[in-house]
mmCIF file of C-alpha atoms in Angstrom:
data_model
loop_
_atom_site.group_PDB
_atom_site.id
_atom_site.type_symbol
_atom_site.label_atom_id
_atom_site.label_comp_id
_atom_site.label_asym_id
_atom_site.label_seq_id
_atom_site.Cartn_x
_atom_site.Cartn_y
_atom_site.Cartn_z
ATOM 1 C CA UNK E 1 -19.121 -5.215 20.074
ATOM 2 C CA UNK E 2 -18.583 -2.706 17.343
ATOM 3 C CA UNK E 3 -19.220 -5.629 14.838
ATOM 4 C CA UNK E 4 -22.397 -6.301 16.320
ATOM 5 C CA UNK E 5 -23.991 -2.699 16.985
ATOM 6 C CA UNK E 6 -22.948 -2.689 12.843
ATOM 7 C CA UNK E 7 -24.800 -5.814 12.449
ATOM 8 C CA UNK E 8 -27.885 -4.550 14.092
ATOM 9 C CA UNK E 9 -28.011 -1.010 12.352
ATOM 10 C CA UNK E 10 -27.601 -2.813 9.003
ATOM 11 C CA UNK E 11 -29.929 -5.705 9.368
ATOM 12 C CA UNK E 12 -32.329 -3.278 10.337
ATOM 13 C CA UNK E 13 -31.736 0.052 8.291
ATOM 14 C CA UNK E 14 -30.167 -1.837 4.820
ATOM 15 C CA UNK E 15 -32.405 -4.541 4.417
ATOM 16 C CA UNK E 16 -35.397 -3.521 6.470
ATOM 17 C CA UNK E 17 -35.730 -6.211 9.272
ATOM 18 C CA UNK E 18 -38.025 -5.491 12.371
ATOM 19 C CA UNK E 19 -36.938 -8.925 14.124
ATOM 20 C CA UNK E 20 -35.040 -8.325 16.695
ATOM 21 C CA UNK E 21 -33.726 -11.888 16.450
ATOM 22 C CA UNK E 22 -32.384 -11.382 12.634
ATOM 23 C CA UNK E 23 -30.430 -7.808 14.177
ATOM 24 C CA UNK E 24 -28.338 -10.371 16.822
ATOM 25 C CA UNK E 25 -25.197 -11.266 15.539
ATOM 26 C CA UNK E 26 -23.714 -14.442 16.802
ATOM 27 C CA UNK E 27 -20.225 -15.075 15.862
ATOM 28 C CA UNK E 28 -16.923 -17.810 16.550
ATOM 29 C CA UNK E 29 -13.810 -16.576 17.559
ATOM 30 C CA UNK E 30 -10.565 -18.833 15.916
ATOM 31 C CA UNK E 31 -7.322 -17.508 17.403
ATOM 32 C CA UNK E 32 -4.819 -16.334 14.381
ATOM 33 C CA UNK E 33 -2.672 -19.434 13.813
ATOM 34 C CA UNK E 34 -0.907 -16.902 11.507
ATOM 35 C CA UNK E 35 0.836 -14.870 14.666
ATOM 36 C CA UNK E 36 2.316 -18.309 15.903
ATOM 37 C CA UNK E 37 6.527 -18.669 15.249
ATOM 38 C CA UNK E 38 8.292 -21.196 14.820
ATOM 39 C CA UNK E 39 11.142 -19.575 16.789
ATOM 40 C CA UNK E 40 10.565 -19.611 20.569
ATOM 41 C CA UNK E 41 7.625 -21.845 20.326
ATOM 42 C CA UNK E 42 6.653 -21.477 23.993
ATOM 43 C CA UNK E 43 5.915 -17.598 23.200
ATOM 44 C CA UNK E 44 2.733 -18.506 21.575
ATOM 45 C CA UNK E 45 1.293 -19.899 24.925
ATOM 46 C CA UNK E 46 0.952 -16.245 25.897
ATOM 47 C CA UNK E 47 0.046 -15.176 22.175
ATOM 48 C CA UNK E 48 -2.737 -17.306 22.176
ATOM 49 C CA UNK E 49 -4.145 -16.690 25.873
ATOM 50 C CA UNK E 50 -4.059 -12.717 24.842
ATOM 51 C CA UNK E 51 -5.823 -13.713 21.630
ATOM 52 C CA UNK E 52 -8.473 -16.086 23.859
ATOM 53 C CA UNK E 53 -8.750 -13.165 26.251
ATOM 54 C CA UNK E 54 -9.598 -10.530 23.717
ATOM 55 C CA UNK E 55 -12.448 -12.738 22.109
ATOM 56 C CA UNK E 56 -14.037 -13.445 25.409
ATOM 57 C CA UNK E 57 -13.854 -9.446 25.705
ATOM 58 C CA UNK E 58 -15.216 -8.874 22.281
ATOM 59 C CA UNK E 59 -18.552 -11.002 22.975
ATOM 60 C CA UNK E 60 -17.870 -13.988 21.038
ATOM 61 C CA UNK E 61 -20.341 -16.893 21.824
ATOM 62 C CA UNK E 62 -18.016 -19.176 21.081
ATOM 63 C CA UNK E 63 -13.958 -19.817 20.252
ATOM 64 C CA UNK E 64 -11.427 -21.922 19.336
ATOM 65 C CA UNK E 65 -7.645 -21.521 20.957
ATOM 66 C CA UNK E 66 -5.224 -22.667 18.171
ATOM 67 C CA UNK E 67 -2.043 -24.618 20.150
ATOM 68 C CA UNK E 68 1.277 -23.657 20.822
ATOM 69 C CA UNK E 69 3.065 -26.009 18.409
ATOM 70 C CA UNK E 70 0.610 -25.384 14.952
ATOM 71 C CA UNK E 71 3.722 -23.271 13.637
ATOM 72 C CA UNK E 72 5.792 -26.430 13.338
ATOM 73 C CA UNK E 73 3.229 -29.253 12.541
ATOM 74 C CA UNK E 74 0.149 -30.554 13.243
ATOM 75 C CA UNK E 75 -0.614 -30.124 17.339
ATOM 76 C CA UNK E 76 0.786 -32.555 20.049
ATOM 77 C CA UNK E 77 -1.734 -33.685 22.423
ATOM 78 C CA UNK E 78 0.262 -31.762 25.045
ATOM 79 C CA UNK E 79 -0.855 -29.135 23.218
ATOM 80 C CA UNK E 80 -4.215 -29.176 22.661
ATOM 81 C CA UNK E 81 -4.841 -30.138 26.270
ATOM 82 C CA UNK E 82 -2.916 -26.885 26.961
ATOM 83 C CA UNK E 83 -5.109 -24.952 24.520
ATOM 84 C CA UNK E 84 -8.303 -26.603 26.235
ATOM 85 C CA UNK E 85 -6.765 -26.069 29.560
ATOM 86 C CA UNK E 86 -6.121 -21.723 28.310
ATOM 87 C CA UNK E 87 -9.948 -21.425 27.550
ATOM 88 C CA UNK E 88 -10.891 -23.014 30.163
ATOM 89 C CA UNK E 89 -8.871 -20.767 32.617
ATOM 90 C CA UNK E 90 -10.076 -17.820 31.138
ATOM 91 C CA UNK E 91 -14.078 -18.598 31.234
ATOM 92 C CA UNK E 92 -13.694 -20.402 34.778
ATOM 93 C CA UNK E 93 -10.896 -17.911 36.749
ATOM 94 C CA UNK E 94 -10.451 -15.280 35.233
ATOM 95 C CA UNK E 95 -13.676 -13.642 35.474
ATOM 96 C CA UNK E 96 -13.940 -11.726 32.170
ATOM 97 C CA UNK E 97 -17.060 -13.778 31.176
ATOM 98 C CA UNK E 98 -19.209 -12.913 34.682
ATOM 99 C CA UNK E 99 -19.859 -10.024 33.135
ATOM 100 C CA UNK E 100 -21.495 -8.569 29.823
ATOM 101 C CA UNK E 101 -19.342 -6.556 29.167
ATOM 102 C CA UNK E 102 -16.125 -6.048 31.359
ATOM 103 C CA UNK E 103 -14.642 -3.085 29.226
ATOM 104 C CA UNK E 104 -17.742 -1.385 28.863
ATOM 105 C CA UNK E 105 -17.622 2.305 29.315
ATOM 106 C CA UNK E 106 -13.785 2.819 28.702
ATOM 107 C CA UNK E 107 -12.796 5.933 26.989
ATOM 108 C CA UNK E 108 -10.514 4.311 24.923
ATOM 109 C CA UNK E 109 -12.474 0.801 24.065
ATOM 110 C CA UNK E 110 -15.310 3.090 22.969
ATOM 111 C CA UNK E 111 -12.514 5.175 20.597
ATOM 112 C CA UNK E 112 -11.473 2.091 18.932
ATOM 113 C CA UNK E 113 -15.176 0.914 18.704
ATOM 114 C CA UNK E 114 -16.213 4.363 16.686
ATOM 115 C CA UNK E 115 -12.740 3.236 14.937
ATOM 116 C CA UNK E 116 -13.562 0.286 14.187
ATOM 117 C CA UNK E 117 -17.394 1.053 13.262
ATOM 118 C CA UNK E 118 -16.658 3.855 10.507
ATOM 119 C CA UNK E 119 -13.895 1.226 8.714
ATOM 120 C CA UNK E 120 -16.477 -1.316 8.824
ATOM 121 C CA UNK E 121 -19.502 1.444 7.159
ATOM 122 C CA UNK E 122 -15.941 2.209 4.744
ATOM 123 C CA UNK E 123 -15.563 -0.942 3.689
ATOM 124 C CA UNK E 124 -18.997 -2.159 2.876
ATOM 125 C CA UNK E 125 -19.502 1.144 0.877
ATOM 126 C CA UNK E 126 -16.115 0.058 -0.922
ATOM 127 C CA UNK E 127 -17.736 -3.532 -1.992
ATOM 128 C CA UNK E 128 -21.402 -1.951 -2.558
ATOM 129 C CA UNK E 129 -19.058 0.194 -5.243
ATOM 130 C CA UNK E 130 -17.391 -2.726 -6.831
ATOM 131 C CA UNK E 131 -21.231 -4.282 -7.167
ATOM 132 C CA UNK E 132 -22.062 -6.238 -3.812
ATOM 133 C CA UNK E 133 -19.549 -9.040 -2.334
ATOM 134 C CA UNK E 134 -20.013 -11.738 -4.676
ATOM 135 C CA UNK E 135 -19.015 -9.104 -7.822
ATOM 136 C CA UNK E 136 -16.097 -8.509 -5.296
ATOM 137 C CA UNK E 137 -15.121 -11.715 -5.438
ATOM 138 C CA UNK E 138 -15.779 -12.583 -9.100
ATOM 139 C CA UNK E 139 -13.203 -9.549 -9.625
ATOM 140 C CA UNK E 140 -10.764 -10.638 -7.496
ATOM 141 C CA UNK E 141 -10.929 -7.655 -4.705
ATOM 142 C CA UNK E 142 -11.265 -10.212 -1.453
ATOM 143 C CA UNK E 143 -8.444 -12.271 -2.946
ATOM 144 C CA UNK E 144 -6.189 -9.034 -3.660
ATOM 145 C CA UNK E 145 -6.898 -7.356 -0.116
ATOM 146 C CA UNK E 146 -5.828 -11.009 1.591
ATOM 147 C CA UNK E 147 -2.487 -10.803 -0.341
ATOM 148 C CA UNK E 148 -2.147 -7.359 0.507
ATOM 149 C CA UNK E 149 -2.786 -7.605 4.050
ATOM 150 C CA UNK E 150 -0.523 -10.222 4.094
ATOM 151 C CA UNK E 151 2.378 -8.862 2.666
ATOM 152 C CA UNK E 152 1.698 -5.712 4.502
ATOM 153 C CA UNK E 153 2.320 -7.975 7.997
ATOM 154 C CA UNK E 154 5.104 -9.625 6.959
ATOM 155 C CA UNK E 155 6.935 -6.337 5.469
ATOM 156 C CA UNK E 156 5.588 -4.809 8.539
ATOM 157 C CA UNK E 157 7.580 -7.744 10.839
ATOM 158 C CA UNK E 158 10.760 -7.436 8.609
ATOM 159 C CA UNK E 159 11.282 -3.726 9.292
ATOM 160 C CA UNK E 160 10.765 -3.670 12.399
ATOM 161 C CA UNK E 161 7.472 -1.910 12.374
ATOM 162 C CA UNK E 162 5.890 -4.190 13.803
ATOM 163 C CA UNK E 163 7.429 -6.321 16.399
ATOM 164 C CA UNK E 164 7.621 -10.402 16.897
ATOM 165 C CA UNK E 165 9.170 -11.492 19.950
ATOM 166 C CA UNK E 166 11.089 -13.843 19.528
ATOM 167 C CA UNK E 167 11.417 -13.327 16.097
ATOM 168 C CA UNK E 168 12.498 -9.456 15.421
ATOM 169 C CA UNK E 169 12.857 -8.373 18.517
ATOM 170 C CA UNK E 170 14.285 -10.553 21.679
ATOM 171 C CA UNK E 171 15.410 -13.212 19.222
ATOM 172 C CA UNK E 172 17.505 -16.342 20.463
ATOM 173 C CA UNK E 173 20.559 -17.030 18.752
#
């Protein structure tokens, strides 16, 4: 929600727009095939259905469930019905999408929103520095700050900072 209150204040205060339909954001939620293991496969069932859960939350109009098994190859079709089968539990039973917004009003959601908001005002003022976002790309920033992220995770996992189960923590031997 914090993307889209952004959106709105930007479309309308940056570049001027009185349309209330150019100030709605619309946006696709792809769960992070990234967090899947290949240890413990099973474990991403539940990684993915809190990663479904948490776009339906978030206000995404729409949203893709990676499968279980995308760690070790391309999906079974036990899979993929399983994926299917996660969304569809979530919009149908579990209620989260009767409502607008089901964490609205929470101390702590709106914390992480105002969180969340001043990184996002941060980070465009970083690329508006470096010349707009296709000088950020020409230069290589967008490329360096996937790297970085990345290694940061995966330094992050091998400490122990931040936990895998299955992985780091809980691990089968």
């Amino acid at each position: 929600r914090a993307v889209r209150r952004v959106w709105a204040k930007i479309m309308k205060e940056r570049f001027g727009s009185d349309n209330p339909r150019a100030q709605m954001m619309r946006y696709h939620v792809q769960t992070d095939g990234f967090t899947l293991t290949e240890q413990q496969p099973l474990n991403n069932v539940v990684r993915v259905a809190i990663q479904v859960l948490s776009g339906v939350l978030g206000g995404c109009q729409s949203l893709h469930a990676c499968s279980y098994d995308e760690a070790l190859a391309l999906p079974s079709e036990e899979a993929v019905q399983l994926s299917l089968r996660t969304q569809q539990i979530v919009a149908y039973e579990s209620g989260v999408a009767d409502t607008v917004d089901p964490l609205g009003g929470s101390y702590y959601v709106e914390k992480l929103t105002n969180e969340i908001e001043k990184g996002i005002y941060d980070y465009i003022a970083k690329i508006d520095e470096i010349g707009g976002a296709q000088e950020a790309i020409n230069k290589g920033y967008i490329q360096r700050e996937i790297r970085r992220s990345a290694y940061d995770y995966q330094r992050a996992v091998d400490s122990g900072e931040q936990v895998v189960v299955g992985v780091n923590m809980f691990a089968s031997k």
